[in-house]
Amino acid sequence: MKRTKIVDLLSSTEYGKEVCVKGWVRTRRGSKAVNFIALNDGSTIKNIQVVADVEKFDEELLKQITTGACLSVNGTLVESEGAGQSSEIQANEIEVLGTCGADYPMQKKGQTFEYMRQHAHMRLRTNTFGAVFRIRHNMAMAVHQFFHERGFFYFHTPIITASDCEGAGQMFQVTTKNLYDLKKDEEGKIDYSDDFFGKTTSLTVSGQLEGELAATALGAIYTFGPTFRAENSNTPRHLAEFWMIEPEVAFNDIHDNMDLAEDFIKYCVRWALNNCQDDLEFLNKMVDKSLLERLNFVVDNDFVRLTYTEGIEILEQAAKEGKKQFEFPVYWGVDLASEHERYLVEEHFKKPVILTDYPKEIKAFYMKQNEDGKTVRAMDVLFPQIGEIIGGSEREESYDKLVARINELGIPMKDMWWYLDTRKFGTCPHSGFGLGFERLILFVTGMQNIRDVIPFPRTPKNAEF
Ligand code: 4AD
Ligand code: MG
């Protein structure tokens, strides 16, 4: 018999029908006469109840039905009498596909997230992680749907690259050489000429630079892929390997860019509210009691927009009046810390905030320079609980200004020739941003640690599984 997924069985009213269900045992309880098995196959957070009359089955077989074991059950779909479930299965045949011993690491309920991380290969079987990863899938679908509906093209940028987009020097090197065998030149510098690519290469920190090439040809594109940063930040919001979505649009200025960012996030959150109800209700109950309220709030309210300079004034005022004590000092020019961003969002405005026009010293070389000579047309979207969820800007489209900035920062020009060609041949105003996919998932699930919204997190000193 062909198996039916539990999500379909639970919504079926074909009572009396013979069905086959397969899945993993969550619990088994019962009396001398009858056993109740809660079975889950990952298609939904909900379990289906399998009712097994003890007299029909071998005692040895029933003993093997322990938490975590995998079963195939043939039985009759019946309307459930128990509260809180629509249908259940009266078992006729049970086959144990895989037994599961007492050393199963997900045996006990209520383990800490830290414990779960150490068993990340098995945590996928739990309710919480099932919910998180079904939502993660849904958010990926929402991303593609949003851009596809708006005529953007999904553009694949390389993962191995020879340029550092953000200029922060946080790149993982790619080489096929044993590092001890690398040739050195007369000055003692490593000579990569006989390495695989014949030069220094790394894993990309961002697909933006290639994305700009595409936007100035196809008009509007987005990337959605893994990015890598060797920043030694052991925080609940940083990963060494994370996924980023980067739209880039010809002829958009910073205001269009802000509109796009706001529409995009709201679309994704609305998608979750419409398509992930069961999982969100579970997370709202078990992980974060104000989750649904926060998601609805973001969808229903406009984001606040102000400049970095105005933001600094608010923070300085708060510090001066003793409304808030910050660990890190606030002054014009400072790269905002998470506590500053969260004060603006969570305490001052109580809304998502888009900050614009940051000092050029704390932003990347490619951002459009303002007339004041001090600031650039950057925009960061700041979110409750998360801090920065999006970073973007209008791009510097003037060849001369861009080259001047590249020289000022001492970025090796020879690595940049192809990028500069966009400004040389038919340059145009354009803008884009990057959304950290895991930061979006953190927000939508209410989870507290970014390690718990990517299946197998990569962080300093951790590359298990
Ligand atoms: O602000 P960032 O560094 O911007 C860029 O990479 C631009 N090239 C984007 C663009 O304009 N096309 O990163 C963008 C976003 C951040 O706002 C944050 O959400 C996420 O990427 N992010 C990280 N997420 C997890 N772990 C990290 N280490 C992250 N670093 C950035
Ligand atoms: Mg940023």
XYZ file of N, CA and C and ligand atoms in Angstrom, residues 165-166 205-206 208 229 231 237-240 242 244 246-248 366 388-393 395 432-436 438-439 450, ligand 1:
127
model
N 34.443 41.948 -1.072
C 33.386 42.936 -1.290
C 33.267 43.931 -0.148
N 33.280 43.446 1.076
C 33.067 44.351 2.201
C 34.370 44.990 2.681
N 32.261 36.797 0.732
C 31.520 37.391 1.856
C 30.199 37.973 1.382
N 30.020 38.089 0.049
C 28.830 38.727 -0.503
C 28.845 38.576 -2.018
N 27.420 40.737 -3.943
C 26.988 42.054 -4.436
C 27.727 42.555 -5.679
N 32.082 34.365 6.512
C 32.840 35.446 7.164
C 33.643 34.898 8.320
N 34.774 36.238 10.818
C 34.837 37.196 11.926
C 34.703 36.408 13.210
N 24.060 36.171 17.130
C 23.601 36.678 15.841
C 24.628 36.555 14.713
N 25.753 35.900 14.973
C 26.773 35.768 13.934
C 27.098 34.313 13.624
N 27.203 34.024 12.339
C 27.659 32.718 11.876
C 28.856 32.931 10.958
N 29.713 31.917 10.845
C 30.817 31.992 9.890
C 30.328 31.626 8.494
N 26.662 31.762 6.500
C 25.246 32.106 6.567
C 24.725 32.354 5.157
N 22.533 34.584 2.414
C 22.154 35.988 2.240
C 21.353 36.146 0.952
N 20.463 39.038 -1.775
C 20.931 40.365 -2.173
C 20.271 40.838 -3.468
N 19.198 41.624 -3.356
C 18.649 42.233 -4.565
C 19.502 43.425 -4.992
N 19.528 43.671 -6.281
C 20.273 44.821 -6.820
C 19.460 45.342 -7.997
N 31.911 51.008 -1.733
C 31.057 51.152 -2.924
C 29.830 52.051 -2.712
N 20.557 44.601 13.465
C 20.617 44.755 12.005
C 20.153 43.485 11.294
N 19.110 43.633 10.488
C 18.617 42.481 9.720
C 18.970 42.657 8.242
N 19.050 43.936 7.810
C 19.408 44.254 6.426
C 20.480 45.341 6.425
N 21.452 45.197 5.509
C 22.410 46.279 5.258
C 22.442 46.546 3.764
N 22.393 47.805 3.365
C 22.412 48.096 1.931
C 22.752 49.537 1.667
N 22.633 49.937 0.402
C 22.942 51.322 0.055
C 22.568 51.625 -1.387
N 24.488 52.890 -4.651
C 25.900 52.665 -4.988
C 26.504 53.916 -5.624
N 20.951 48.470 -3.799
C 20.658 47.096 -3.391
C 20.890 46.918 -1.913
N 20.610 45.732 -1.436
C 20.841 45.435 -0.016
C 21.028 43.943 0.180
N 21.459 43.589 1.391
C 21.597 42.180 1.759
C 20.770 41.891 2.993
N 19.941 40.851 2.908
C 19.192 40.386 4.082
C 19.847 39.094 4.564
N 20.226 39.077 5.831
C 20.762 37.844 6.423
C 19.611 36.877 6.638
N 19.314 33.950 8.040
C 19.130 33.397 9.388
C 18.594 34.442 10.363
N 18.935 35.716 10.124
C 18.383 36.743 11.018
C 16.879 36.874 10.785
N 21.184 32.217 16.761
C 21.273 31.970 15.316
C 21.748 30.543 15.011
O 25.713 44.496 6.139
P 26.376 43.435 5.335
O 27.786 43.107 5.637
O 26.174 43.880 3.819
C 26.681 43.248 2.720
O 27.251 42.191 2.711
C 26.325 43.934 1.440
N 27.229 43.469 0.383
C 24.892 43.689 1.129
C 24.408 44.391 -0.123
O 24.274 45.605 -0.083
N 24.177 43.660 -1.181
O 25.528 42.089 5.453
C 24.173 42.068 5.089
C 23.359 41.319 6.114
C 23.391 41.918 7.512
O 22.472 42.959 7.636
C 23.012 40.720 8.363
O 21.609 40.497 8.344
C 23.670 39.575 7.622
O 23.878 39.993 6.303
N 24.954 39.196 8.219
C 25.160 38.093 8.961
N 24.318 37.124 9.354
C 24.820 36.124 10.104
N 26.106 36.034 10.461
C 26.996 36.984 10.098
N 28.280 36.873 10.449
C 26.517 38.077 9.309
N 27.110 39.174 8.770
C 26.140 39.831 8.109
